[in-house]
mmCIF file of C-alpha atoms in Angstrom:
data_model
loop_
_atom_site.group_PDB
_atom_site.id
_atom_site.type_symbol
_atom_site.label_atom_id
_atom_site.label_comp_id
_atom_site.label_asym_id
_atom_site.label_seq_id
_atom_site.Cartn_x
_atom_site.Cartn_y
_atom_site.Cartn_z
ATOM 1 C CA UNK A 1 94.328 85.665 75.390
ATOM 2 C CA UNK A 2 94.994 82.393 76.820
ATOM 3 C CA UNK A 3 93.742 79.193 74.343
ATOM 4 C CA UNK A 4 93.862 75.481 74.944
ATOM 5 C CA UNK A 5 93.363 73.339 72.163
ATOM 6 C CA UNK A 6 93.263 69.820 71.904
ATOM 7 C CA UNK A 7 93.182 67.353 69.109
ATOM 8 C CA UNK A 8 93.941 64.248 67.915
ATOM 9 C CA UNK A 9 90.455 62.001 69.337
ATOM 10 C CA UNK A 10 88.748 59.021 67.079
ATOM 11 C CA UNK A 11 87.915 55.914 66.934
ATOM 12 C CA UNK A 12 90.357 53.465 67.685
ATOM 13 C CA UNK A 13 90.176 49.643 68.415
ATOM 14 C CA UNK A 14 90.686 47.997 71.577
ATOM 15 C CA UNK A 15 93.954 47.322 71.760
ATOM 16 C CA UNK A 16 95.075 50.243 69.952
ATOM 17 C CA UNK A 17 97.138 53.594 70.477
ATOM 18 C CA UNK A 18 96.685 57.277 70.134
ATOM 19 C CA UNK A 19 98.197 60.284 70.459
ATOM 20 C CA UNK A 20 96.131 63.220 71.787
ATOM 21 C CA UNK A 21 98.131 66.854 71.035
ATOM 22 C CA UNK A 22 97.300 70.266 73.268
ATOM 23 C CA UNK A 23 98.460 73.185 71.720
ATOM 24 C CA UNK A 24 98.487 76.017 73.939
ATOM 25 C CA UNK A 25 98.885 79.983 73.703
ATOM 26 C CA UNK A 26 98.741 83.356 75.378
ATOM 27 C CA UNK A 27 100.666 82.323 78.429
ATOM 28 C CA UNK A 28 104.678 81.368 78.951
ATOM 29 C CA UNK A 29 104.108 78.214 78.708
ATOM 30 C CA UNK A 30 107.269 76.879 79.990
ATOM 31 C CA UNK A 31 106.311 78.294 83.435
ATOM 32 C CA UNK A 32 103.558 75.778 83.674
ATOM 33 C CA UNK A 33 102.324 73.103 84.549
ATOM 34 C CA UNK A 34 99.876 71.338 82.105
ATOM 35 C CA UNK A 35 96.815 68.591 83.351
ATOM 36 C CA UNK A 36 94.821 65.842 81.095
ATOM 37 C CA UNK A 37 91.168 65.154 82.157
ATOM 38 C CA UNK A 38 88.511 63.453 80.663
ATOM 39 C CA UNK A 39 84.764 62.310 80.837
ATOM 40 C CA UNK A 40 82.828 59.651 79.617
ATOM 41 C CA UNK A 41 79.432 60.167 78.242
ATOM 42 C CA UNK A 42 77.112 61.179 80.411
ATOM 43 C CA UNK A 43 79.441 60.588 83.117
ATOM 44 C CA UNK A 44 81.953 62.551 86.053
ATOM 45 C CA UNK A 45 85.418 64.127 85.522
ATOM 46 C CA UNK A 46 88.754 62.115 85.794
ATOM 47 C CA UNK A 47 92.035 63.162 86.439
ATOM 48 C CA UNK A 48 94.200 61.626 83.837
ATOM 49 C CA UNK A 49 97.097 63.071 84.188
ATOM 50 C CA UNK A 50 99.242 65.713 84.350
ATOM 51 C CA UNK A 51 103.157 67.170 83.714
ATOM 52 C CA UNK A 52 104.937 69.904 85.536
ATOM 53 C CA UNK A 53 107.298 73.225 84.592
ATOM 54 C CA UNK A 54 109.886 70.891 85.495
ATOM 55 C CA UNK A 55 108.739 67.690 83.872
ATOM 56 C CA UNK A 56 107.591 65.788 86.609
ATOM 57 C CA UNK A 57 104.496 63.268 85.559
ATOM 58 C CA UNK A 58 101.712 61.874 87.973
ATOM 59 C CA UNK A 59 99.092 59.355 86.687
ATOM 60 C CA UNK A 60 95.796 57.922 87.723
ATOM 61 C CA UNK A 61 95.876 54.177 88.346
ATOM 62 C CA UNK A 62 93.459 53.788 86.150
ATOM 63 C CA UNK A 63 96.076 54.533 82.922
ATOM 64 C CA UNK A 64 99.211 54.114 84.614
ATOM 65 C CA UNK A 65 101.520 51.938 82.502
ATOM 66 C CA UNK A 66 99.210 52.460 79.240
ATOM 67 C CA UNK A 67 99.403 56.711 79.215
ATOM 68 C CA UNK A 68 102.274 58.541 78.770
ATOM 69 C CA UNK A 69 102.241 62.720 79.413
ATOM 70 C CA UNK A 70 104.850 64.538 77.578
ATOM 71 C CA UNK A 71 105.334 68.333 77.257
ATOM 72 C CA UNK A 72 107.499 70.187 73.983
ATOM 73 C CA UNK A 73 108.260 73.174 75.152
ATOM 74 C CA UNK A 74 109.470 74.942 71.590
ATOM 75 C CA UNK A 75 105.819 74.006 70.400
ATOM 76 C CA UNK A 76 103.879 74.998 73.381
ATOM 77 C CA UNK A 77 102.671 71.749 73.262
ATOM 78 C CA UNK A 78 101.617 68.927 75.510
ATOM 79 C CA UNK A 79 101.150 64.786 74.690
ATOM 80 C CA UNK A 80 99.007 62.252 75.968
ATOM 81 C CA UNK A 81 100.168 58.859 74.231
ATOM 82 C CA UNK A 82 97.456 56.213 75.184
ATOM 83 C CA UNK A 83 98.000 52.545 73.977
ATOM 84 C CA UNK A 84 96.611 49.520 75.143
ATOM 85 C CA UNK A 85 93.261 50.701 74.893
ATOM 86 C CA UNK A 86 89.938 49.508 76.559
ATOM 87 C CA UNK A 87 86.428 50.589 75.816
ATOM 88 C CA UNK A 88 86.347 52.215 79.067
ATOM 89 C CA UNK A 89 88.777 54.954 78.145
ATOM 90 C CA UNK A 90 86.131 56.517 75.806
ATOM 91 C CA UNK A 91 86.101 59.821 76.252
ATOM 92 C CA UNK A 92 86.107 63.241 76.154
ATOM 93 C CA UNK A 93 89.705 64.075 76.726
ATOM 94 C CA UNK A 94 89.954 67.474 78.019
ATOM 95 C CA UNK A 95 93.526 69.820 78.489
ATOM 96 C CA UNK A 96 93.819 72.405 80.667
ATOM 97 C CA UNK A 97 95.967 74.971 81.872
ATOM 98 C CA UNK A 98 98.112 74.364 85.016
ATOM 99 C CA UNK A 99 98.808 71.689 87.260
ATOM 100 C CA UNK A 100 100.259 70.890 91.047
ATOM 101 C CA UNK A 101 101.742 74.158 91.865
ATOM 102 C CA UNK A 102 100.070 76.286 89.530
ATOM 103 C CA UNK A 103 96.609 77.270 88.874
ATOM 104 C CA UNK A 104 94.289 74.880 87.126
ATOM 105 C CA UNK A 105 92.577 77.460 85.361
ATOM 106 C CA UNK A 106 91.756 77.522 81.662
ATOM 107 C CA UNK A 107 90.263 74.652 79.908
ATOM 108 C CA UNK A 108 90.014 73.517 75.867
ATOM 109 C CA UNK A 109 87.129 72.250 74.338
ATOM 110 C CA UNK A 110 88.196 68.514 74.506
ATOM 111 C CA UNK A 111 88.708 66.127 72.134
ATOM 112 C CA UNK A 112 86.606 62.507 71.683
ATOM 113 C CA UNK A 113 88.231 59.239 71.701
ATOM 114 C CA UNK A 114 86.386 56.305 71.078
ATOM 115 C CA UNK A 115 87.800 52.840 71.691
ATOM 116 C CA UNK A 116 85.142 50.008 69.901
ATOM 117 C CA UNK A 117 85.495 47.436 67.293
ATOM 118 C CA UNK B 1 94.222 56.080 95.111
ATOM 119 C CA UNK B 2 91.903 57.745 97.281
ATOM 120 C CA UNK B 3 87.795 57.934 96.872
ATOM 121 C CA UNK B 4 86.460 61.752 97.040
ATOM 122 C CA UNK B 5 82.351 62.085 97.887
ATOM 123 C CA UNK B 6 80.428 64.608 97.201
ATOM 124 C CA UNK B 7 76.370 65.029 97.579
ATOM 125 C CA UNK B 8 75.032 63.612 93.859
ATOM 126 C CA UNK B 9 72.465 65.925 94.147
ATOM 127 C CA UNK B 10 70.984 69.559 95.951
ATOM 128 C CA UNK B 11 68.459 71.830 95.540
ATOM 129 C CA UNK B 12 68.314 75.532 96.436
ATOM 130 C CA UNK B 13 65.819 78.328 96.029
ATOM 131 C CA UNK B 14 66.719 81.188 93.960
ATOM 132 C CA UNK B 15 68.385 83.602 96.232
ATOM 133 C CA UNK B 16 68.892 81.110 98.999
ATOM 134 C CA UNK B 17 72.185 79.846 100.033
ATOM 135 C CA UNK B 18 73.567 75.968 99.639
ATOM 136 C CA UNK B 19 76.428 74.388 100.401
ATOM 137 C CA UNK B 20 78.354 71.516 98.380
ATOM 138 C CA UNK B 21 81.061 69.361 100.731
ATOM 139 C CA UNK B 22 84.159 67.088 99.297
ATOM 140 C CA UNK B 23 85.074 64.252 101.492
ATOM 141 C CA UNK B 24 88.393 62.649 101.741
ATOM 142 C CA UNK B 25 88.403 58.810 101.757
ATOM 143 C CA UNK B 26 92.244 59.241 103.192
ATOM 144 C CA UNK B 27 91.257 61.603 106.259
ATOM 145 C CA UNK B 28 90.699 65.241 106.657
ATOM 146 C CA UNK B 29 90.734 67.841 103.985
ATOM 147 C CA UNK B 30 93.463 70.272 104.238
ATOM 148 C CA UNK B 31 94.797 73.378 102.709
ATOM 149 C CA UNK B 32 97.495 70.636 101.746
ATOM 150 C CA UNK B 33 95.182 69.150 99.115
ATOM 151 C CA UNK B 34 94.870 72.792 97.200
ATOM 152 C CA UNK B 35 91.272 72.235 96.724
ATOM 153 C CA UNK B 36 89.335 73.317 93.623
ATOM 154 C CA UNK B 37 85.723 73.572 92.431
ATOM 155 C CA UNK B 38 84.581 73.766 88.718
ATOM 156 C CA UNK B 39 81.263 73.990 87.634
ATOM 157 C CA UNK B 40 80.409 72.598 84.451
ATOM 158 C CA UNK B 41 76.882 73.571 82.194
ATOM 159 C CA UNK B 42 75.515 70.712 80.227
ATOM 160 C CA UNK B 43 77.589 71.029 76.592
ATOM 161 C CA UNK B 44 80.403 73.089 78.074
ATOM 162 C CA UNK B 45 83.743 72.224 79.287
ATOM 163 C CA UNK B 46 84.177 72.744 83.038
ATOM 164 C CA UNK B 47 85.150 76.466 84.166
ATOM 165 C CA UNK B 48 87.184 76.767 87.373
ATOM 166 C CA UNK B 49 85.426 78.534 89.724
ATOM 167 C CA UNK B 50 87.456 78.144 93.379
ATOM 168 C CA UNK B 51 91.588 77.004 93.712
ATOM 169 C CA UNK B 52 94.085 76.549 96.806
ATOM 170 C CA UNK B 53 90.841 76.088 99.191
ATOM 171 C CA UNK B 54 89.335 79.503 98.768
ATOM 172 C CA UNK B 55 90.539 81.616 96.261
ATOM 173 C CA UNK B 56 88.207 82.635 92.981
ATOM 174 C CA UNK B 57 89.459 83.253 89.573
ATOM 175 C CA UNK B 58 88.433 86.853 88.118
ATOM 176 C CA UNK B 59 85.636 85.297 86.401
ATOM 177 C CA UNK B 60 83.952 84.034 89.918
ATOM 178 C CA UNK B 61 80.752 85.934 90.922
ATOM 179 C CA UNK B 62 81.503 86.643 94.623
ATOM 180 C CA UNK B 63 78.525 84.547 95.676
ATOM 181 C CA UNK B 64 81.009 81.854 95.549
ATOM 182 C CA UNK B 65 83.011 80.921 98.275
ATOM 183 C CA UNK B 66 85.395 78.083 99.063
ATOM 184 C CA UNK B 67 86.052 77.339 102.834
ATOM 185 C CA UNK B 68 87.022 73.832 104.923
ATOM 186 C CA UNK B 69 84.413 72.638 106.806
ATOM 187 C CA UNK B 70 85.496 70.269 109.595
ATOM 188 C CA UNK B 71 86.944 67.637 107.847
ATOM 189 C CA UNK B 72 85.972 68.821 104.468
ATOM 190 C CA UNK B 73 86.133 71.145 101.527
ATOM 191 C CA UNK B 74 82.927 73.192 101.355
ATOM 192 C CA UNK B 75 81.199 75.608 98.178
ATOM 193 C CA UNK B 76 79.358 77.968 99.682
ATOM 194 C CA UNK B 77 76.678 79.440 97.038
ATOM 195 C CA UNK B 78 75.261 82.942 98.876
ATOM 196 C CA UNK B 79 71.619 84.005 96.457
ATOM 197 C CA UNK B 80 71.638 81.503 94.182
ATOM 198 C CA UNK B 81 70.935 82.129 90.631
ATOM 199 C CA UNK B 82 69.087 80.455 87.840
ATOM 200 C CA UNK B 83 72.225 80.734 85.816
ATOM 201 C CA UNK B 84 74.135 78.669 88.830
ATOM 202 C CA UNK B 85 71.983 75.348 87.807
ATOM 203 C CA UNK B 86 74.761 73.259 87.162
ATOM 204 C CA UNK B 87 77.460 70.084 87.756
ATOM 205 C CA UNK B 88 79.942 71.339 90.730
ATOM 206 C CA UNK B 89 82.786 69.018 90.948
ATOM 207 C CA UNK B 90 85.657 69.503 93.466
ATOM 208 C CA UNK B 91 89.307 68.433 93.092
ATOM 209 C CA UNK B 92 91.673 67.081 96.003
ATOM 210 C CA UNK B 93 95.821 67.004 94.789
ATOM 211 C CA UNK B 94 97.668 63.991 96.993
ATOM 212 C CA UNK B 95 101.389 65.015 96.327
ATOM 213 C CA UNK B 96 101.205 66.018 92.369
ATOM 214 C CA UNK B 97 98.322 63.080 91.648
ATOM 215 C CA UNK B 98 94.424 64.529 91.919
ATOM 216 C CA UNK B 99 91.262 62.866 92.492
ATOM 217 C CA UNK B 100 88.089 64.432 91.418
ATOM 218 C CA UNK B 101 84.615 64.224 93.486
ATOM 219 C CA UNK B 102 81.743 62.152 91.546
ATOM 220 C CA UNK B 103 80.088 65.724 91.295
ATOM 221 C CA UNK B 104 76.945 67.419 92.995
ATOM 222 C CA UNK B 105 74.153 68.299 90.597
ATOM 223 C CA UNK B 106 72.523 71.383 92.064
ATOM 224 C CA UNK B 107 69.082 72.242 90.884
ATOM 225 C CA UNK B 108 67.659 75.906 91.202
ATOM 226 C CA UNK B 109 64.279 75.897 92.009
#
């Protein structure tokens, strides 16, 4: 059975940094590519980010230079370092499954991160 | 980056048919831009419903079709269902970076 898990969310001041973890199973994970979304309260979906099999990163503008996507492939596990943080990156930070060139398919629960003083 | 519109909101009868578009501020959508839809219940994570245009995932009811539409991405929803009340957001990839729609709220009723 395929499972995405993320963790890592809180409360964090502006200015601050966080690391959000995404543990995944039931799938080679090596083989894929892995995506970061996330949506504000009561708000859309944004494409965050995402890394590929090969280890190729894309960013939005909105967290390019601030986010970094990183994948360890021993621990079937993908990154999202955020620093610099602004109140309008709070969030519910959702991983999931695939990226360009393979499926987007199965998505985690999501993690919050809150950025206030 | 560019700007993808969708209808905020649309409202079908149960058993009728709808469907949801996704524009491309940067010109027609293609097969090129592997488009997906997810619907998303309030308090659940999104669930992919269409990828790569028009291709469902095993868990897609077949009421649910993905097509281009002109210059669009289209959702085609064939006898709606009470249960298909929901946020339908499509995705549009521009070479490995993606761009979601705002999201159409569609209301079965």
């Amino acid at each position: 059975e395929v499972q995405v898990v993320e963790s890592g969310g809180g409360l964090v001041q502006p200015g601050g940094s966080l690391r959000l973890f995404c543990e995944a199973s039931g799938f080679s994970f090596n083989n894929y590519g892995m995506t970061w979304v996330r949506q504000a309260p009561g708000k859309g979906l944004e494409w965050v980010s995402g890394i590929g099999s090969g280890e190729d990163t894309h960013y939005a503008d909105s967290v390019k230079g601030r986010f970094t996507i990183s994948r360890d492939n021993s621990k079937n596990t993908v990154f999202l370092q955020m620093s610099s943080l602004r109140a309008d990156d709070t969030a519910l930070y959702y991983c999931v499954k695939g990226a360009w060139g393979t499926q987007l398919d199965y998505w985690g629960q999501g993690t919050l991160v809150t950025v206030s003083s | 980056q560019a700007v993808v519109t969708q209808e905020p909101s649309l409202t079908v009868s149960p058993g009728g048919t709808v469907t949801l578009t996704c524009d491309s501020s940067a010109g027609a959508v293609t097969s090129g831009h592997f488009p997906y839809w997810f619907q998303q219940k309030p308090g659940q994570a999104p669930k992919t419903l269409i990828y790569d245009t028009a291709n469902r995932h095993s868990w897609t009811p077949a009421r649910f079709s993905g097509s281009l539409l002109g210059d669009k991405a289209a959702l085609t929803l064939s006898g709606a269902q009470p249960e298909d009340e929901a946020d339908y957001y499509c995705l549009l990839f521009y070479n490995g970076a993606s761009v979601f729609g705002g999201g159409t709220k569609l209301t079965v009723l």
